[in-house]
Structures are given as C-alpha cells and as structure tokens.
Amino acid sequence: MVRKIKRFCTAIILFVAIFTLSVISLFNFRSNYKKLITDTENIKSAVVNDIIDNKTVYKYIENLKNNWENAEKYFVIYFNHNDLHDIQMMISQLNAMLDYEEYGEFFARVDAIESSLDELKYNTYPSLKNLL
C-alpha cells in the first residue's frame, strides 16, 4: 500500500514538473515571438515611411538578428532545425538586399520571416486544430 502511494506521489510530482516546464516554455516563446514580430514591423515601417536612412534600418535589422540569436537558443529545443535555419538565412540576407536596393525582395523576405514566425506560433500553442 505504501509503495502505491509513493508511486502515485512521484507520478503527480513528475506531472506537475512537466506541466510547469511546458507553461514556462510557452511564455518564453510568446515573449520572444512578440519581440521578433515587433522588430520586423519596425523594419517594414522604417522603409515604407521613406526612412531610408540606412543607419536606422540597419539598426533595426541588427536588433532583429540579436533577438533571433537569443530566441534561437530556446527554439532549437522545440522546433525543427530546418525551419529555424530557413528563418536565420532570411534574416541574414536582409542587409544585402537593402544594400542593393532590392526593396521588393526585401519586403518579401521580411513578410516570409513573419509568416514563418506565425507558423511556429501556430505549431507551438496547443489548440484543438493542431492536436488533431
């Protein structure tokens, strides 16, 4: 009887620990997601509003890169590495596109980054649609 109670308590403790780690991971993802989306919106608005002062836009891109590098440390635990690599490659191409004034391709990449981040968000949050 005592063994059953110990096993039950151990199972409850493990369940609570796993649940707590899952909730912490979701909050961590949400905060990183918000930072990255804000960075992409800042980049687009800076270019759209004719703030082609390259220092400002490059600062926003550098901020996006830094936030991505910080977030990727945690994302690599949960997500497919190919998806993360694709986002990293798109982010690294932004400076070159801006240098060569390829604004159409630049906006397409920024939109693709946002779309990829949205896909990660969709796959992360538990919902009936992605669980079935």
CSV table of C-alpha atoms in Angstrom, one decimal:
chain,number,residue,atom,x,y,z
A,1,MET,CA,0.0,0.0,0.0
A,2,VAL,CA,2.8,2.4,0.9
A,3,ARG,CA,4.5,1.6,-2.4
A,4,LYS,CA,1.4,2.6,-4.4
A,5,ILE,CA,1.2,5.9,-2.5
A,6,LYS,CA,4.9,6.6,-3.2
A,7,ARG,CA,4.4,5.8,-6.9
A,8,PHE,CA,1.3,8.0,-7.1
A,9,CYS,CA,3.1,10.9,-5.4
A,10,THR,CA,6.0,10.5,-7.7
A,11,ALA,CA,3.7,10.5,-10.7
A,12,ILE,CA,2.0,13.6,-9.5
A,13,ILE,CA,5.3,15.4,-8.9
A,14,LEU,CA,6.5,14.5,-12.4
A,15,PHE,CA,3.3,15.6,-14.0
A,16,VAL,CA,3.4,19.0,-12.2
A,17,ALA,CA,7.1,19.4,-13.2
A,18,ILE,CA,6.4,18.7,-16.9
A,19,PHE,CA,3.3,20.9,-16.9
A,20,THR,CA,5.3,23.8,-15.2
A,21,LEU,CA,8.1,23.5,-17.8
A,22,SER,CA,5.6,23.5,-20.6
A,23,VAL,CA,3.9,26.6,-19.3
A,24,ILE,CA,7.2,28.4,-18.8
A,25,SER,CA,8.3,27.4,-22.4
A,26,LEU,CA,5.0,28.8,-23.8
A,27,PHE,CA,5.5,32.1,-22.0
A,28,ASN,CA,9.2,32.2,-23.1
A,29,PHE,CA,8.1,31.6,-26.7
A,30,ARG,CA,5.4,34.2,-26.6
A,31,SER,CA,7.8,36.9,-25.3
A,32,ASN,CA,10.4,36.1,-28.0
A,33,TYR,CA,7.7,35.9,-30.7
A,34,LYS,CA,6.5,39.4,-29.7
A,35,LYS,CA,10.0,40.9,-29.9
A,36,LEU,CA,10.7,39.4,-33.3
A,37,ILE,CA,7.4,40.5,-34.8
A,38,THR,CA,7.9,44.0,-33.4
A,39,ASP,CA,11.4,44.0,-35.0
A,40,THR,CA,10.0,43.0,-38.4
A,41,GLU,CA,7.3,45.6,-38.2
A,42,ASN,CA,9.8,48.3,-37.3
A,43,ILE,CA,11.9,47.3,-40.3
A,44,LYS,CA,9.0,47.5,-42.7
A,45,SER,CA,7.7,50.7,-41.3
A,46,ALA,CA,11.1,52.4,-41.5
A,47,VAL,CA,11.5,51.5,-45.1
A,48,VAL,CA,7.9,52.2,-46.1
A,49,ASN,CA,7.9,55.6,-44.4
A,50,ASP,CA,10.9,56.7,-46.5
A,51,ILE,CA,13.3,56.5,-43.7
A,52,ILE,CA,15.9,55.1,-46.0
A,53,ASP,CA,18.4,56.4,-43.6
A,54,ASN,CA,20.4,53.2,-43.7
A,55,LYS,CA,21.7,53.6,-40.2
A,56,THR,CA,18.2,53.4,-38.8
A,57,VAL,CA,17.1,50.4,-40.9
A,58,TYR,CA,20.4,48.6,-40.3
A,59,LYS,CA,19.9,49.2,-36.5
A,60,TYR,CA,16.5,47.6,-36.7
A,61,ILE,CA,17.9,44.6,-38.7
A,62,GLU,CA,20.8,44.2,-36.2
A,63,ASN,CA,18.2,44.3,-33.4
A,64,LEU,CA,16.2,41.6,-35.2
A,65,LYS,CA,19.4,39.5,-35.6
A,66,ASN,CA,20.3,39.8,-31.9
A,67,ASN,CA,16.8,39.0,-30.7
A,68,TRP,CA,16.7,36.0,-33.1
A,69,GLU,CA,20.1,34.7,-31.8
A,70,ASN,CA,18.8,34.9,-28.2
A,71,ALA,CA,15.5,33.3,-29.1
A,72,GLU,CA,17.0,30.5,-31.2
A,73,LYS,CA,18.8,29.1,-28.2
A,74,TYR,CA,15.4,28.1,-26.8
A,75,PHE,CA,13.7,27.4,-30.1
A,76,VAL,CA,16.2,24.8,-31.0
A,77,ILE,CA,14.8,22.6,-28.2
A,78,TYR,CA,11.3,22.6,-29.5
A,79,PHE,CA,11.3,23.2,-33.3
A,80,ASN,CA,12.6,21.6,-36.4
A,81,HIS,CA,16.1,22.8,-37.1
A,82,ASN,CA,15.4,23.2,-40.8
A,83,ASP,CA,12.6,25.8,-40.1
A,84,LEU,CA,14.9,27.7,-37.8
A,85,HIS,CA,17.8,27.6,-40.3
A,86,ASP,CA,15.4,29.0,-43.0
A,87,ILE,CA,14.5,31.9,-40.8
A,88,GLN,CA,18.2,32.5,-40.0
A,89,MET,CA,19.0,32.6,-43.7
A,90,MET,CA,16.3,35.0,-44.5
A,91,ILE,CA,17.4,37.3,-41.7
A,92,SER,CA,21.0,37.2,-42.8
A,93,GLN,CA,20.0,38.2,-46.4
A,94,LEU,CA,18.2,41.4,-45.3
A,95,ASN,CA,21.4,43.6,-45.2
A,96,ALA,CA,22.5,42.6,-48.7
A,97,MET,CA,19.0,43.3,-50.2
A,98,LEU,CA,19.0,46.7,-48.6
A,99,ASP,CA,22.5,47.4,-49.9
A,100,TYR,CA,21.5,46.7,-53.5
A,101,GLU,CA,18.1,48.5,-53.1
A,102,GLU,CA,16.1,45.4,-53.9
A,103,TYR,CA,13.1,46.6,-52.0
A,104,GLY,CA,10.6,44.2,-53.5
A,105,GLU,CA,12.7,41.2,-52.5
A,106,PHE,CA,13.5,42.9,-49.1
A,107,PHE,CA,9.8,43.2,-48.3
A,108,ALA,CA,9.1,39.6,-49.5
A,109,ARG,CA,11.8,38.3,-47.1
A,110,VAL,CA,10.5,40.3,-44.2
A,111,ASP,CA,7.0,39.0,-44.9
A,112,ALA,CA,8.4,35.5,-45.2
A,113,ILE,CA,10.1,35.9,-41.8
A,114,GLU,CA,6.8,37.0,-40.3
A,115,SER,CA,5.0,34.1,-41.9
A,116,SER,CA,7.5,31.6,-40.6
A,117,LEU,CA,7.2,33.0,-37.1
A,118,ASP,CA,3.5,32.8,-37.3
A,119,GLU,CA,3.8,29.1,-38.4
A,120,LEU,CA,6.0,28.5,-35.4
A,121,LYS,CA,3.4,30.1,-33.2
A,122,TYR,CA,0.6,28.1,-34.7
A,123,ASN,CA,2.6,24.8,-34.1
A,124,THR,CA,3.5,25.8,-30.6
A,125,TYR,CA,0.3,26.8,-29.0
A,126,PRO,CA,-1.9,23.8,-28.1
A,127,SER,CA,-5.2,24.0,-29.8
A,128,LEU,CA,-7.8,21.5,-31.0
A,129,LYS,CA,-6.9,22.2,-34.6
A,130,ASN,CA,-3.2,21.4,-34.4
A,131,LEU,CA,-3.7,18.5,-31.9
A,132,LEU,CA,-6.0,16.5,-34.2
